[in-house]
Coordinates of C-alpha atoms in Angstrom, one line a residue:
X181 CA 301.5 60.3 61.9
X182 CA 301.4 64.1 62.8
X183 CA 304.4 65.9 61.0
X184 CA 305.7 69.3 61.5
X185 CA 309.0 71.2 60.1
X186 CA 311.6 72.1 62.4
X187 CA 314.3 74.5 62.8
X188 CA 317.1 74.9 65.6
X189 CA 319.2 78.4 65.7
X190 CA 321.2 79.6 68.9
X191 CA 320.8 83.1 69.8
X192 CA 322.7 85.4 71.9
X193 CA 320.3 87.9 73.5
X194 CA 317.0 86.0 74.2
X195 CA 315.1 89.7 75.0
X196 CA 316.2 91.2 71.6
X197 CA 314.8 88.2 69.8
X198 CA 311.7 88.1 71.9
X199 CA 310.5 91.9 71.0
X200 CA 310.4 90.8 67.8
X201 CA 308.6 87.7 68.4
X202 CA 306.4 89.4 70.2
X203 CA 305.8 91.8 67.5
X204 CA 304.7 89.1 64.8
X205 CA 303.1 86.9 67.2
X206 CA 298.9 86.2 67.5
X207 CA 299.0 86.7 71.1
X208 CA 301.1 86.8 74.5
X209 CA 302.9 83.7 75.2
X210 CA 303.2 80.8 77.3
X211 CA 306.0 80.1 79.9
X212 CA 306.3 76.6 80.2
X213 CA 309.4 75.1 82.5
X214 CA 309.9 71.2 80.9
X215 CA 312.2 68.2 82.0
X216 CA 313.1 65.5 79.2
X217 CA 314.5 62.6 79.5
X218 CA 315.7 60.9 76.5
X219 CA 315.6 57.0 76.4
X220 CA 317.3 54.5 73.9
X221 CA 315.9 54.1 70.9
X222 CA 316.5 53.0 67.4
X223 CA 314.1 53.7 65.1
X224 CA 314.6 57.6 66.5
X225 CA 313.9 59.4 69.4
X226 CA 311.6 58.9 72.4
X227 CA 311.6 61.4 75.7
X228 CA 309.8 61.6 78.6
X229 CA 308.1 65.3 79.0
X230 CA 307.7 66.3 82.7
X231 CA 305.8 69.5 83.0
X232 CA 304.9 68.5 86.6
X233 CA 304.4 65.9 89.1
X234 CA 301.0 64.9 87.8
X235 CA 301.7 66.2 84.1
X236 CA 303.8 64.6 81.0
X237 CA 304.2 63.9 77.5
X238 CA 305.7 61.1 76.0
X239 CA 307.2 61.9 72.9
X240 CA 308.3 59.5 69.9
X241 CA 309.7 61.4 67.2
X242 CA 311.7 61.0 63.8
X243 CA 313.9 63.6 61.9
X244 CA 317.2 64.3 60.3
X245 CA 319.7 65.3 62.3
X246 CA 321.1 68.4 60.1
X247 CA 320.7 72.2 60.2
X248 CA 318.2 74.2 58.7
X249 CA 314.3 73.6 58.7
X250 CA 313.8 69.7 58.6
X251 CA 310.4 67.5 58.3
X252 CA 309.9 65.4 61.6
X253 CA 307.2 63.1 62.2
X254 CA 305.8 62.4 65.7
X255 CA 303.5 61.3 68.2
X256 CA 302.6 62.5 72.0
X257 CA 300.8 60.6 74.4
X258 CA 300.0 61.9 78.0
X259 CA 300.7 60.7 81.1
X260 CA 299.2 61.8 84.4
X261 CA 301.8 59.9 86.1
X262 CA 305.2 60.8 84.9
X263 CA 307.8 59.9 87.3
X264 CA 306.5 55.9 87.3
X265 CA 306.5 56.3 83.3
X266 CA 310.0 57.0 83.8
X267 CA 311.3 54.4 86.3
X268 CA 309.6 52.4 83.6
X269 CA 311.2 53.2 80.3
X270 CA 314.6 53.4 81.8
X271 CA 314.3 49.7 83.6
X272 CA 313.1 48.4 80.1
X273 CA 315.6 50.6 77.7
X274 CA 318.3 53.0 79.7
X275 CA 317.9 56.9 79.7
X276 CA 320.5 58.2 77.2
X277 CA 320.1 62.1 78.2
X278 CA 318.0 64.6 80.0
X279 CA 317.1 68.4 78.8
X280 CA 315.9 70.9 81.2
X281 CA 314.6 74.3 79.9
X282 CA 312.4 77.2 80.2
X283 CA 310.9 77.9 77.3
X284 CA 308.3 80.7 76.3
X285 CA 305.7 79.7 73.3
X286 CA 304.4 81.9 71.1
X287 CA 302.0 81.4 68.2
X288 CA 302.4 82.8 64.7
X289 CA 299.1 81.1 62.4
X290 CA 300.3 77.5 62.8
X291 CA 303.8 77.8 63.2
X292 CA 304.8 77.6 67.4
X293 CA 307.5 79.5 68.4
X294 CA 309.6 78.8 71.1
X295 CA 312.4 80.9 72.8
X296 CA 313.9 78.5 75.2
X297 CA 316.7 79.0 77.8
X298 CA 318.0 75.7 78.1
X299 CA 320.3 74.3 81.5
X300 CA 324.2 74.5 80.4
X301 CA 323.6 75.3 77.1
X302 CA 322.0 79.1 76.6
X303 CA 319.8 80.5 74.5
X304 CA 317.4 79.2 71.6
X305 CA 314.9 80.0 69.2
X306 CA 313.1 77.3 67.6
X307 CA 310.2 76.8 65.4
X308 CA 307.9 74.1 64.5
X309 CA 305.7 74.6 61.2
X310 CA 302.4 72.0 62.0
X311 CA 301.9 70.5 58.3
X312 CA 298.2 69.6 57.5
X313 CA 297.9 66.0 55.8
X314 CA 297.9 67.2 52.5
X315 CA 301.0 69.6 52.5
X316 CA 304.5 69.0 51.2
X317 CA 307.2 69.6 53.5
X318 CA 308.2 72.4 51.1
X319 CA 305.3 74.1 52.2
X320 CA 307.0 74.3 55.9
X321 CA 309.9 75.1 54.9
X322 CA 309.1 78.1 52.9
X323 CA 307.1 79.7 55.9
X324 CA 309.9 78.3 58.6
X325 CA 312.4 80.3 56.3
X326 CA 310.3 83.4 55.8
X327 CA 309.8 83.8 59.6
X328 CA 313.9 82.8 59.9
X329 CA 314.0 86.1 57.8
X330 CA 311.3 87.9 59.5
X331 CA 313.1 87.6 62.8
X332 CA 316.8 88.5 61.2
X333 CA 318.1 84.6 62.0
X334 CA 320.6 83.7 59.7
X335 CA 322.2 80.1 58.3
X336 CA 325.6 80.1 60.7
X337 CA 322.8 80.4 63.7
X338 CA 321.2 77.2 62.7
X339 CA 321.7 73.8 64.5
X340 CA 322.0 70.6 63.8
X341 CA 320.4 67.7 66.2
X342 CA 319.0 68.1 69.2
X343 CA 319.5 70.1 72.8
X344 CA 320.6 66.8 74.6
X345 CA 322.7 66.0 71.3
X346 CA 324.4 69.2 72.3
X347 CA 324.9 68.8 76.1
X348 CA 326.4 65.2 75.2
X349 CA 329.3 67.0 73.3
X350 CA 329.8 69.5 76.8
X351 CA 330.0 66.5 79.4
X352 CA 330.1 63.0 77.5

């Protein structure tokens, strides 16, 4: 199963943060607008991905739920047909959530970068460390930390959970 290390931190001023994301980053980024909806699940997470009508991801993915960089293990399949996917997995297990954000991806070596401005919650940076098969997660976290530093992001910014972990504490 693909694994990656992960780190959550809020930030204030999404344009300071982004000059100097830019600055470190291998080339201009993406702007991707995404729709998740979470469903039930007890072995960890699973959320629908709608990019567009015709485009989606479904996501299964397992991780502690505490702040600083974190190993999580995952795996995406595609959909060309989103909405029906959705109808689908909330008849068989109930949607617990949904997460809509714009979120701008940048690219530093392996590590994506994402500054994302999420609906009723603000701004975000986040970073995902892609692990290769014979890597420790200690390997992740050193570069998720030394890009943390790089980008002036200290420990009270980091976050525990997920986005839709978050908006469930604003309107339960």
């Amino acid at each position: 199963m693909p694994r990656n290390v992960e780190v959550k931190a809020r930030i204030e001023c999404i344009e300071d943060l982004e000059c100097k994301v830019a600055g470190i980053a291998d080339g201009e980024p993406s702007e991707i607008s995404q729709d998740d909806t979470f469903f039930k699940c007890p072995n960890g997470r699973l959320k629908l991905r709608t990019f567009s009508e015709h485009r989606g991801e479904l996501i299964f993915y397992k991780r502690a739920d505490e702040s600083g960089p974190k190993e999580c293990f995952y795996l995406i399949s595609e959909t060309s047909e989103p909405s029906s996917l959705r109808e689908t997995l909330n008849l068989a297990y109930g949607t617990t959530g949904g997460v809509q954000k714009r979120r701008m991806l940048y690219f530093v070596g392996r590590t994506r970068i994402h500054l994302d401005r999420v609906k009723g919650l603000g701004n975000f940076l986040e970073l995902e460390v892609v692990l290769a098969d014979s890597e420790t997660s200690d390997d992740g976290f050193e570069e998720a930390k030394a890009i943390l530093c790089r980008l002036g992001v200290k420990d009270t910014q980091l976050l525990e959970g997920a986005y839709v972990d978050l908006l469930s504490q604003i309107d339960p």
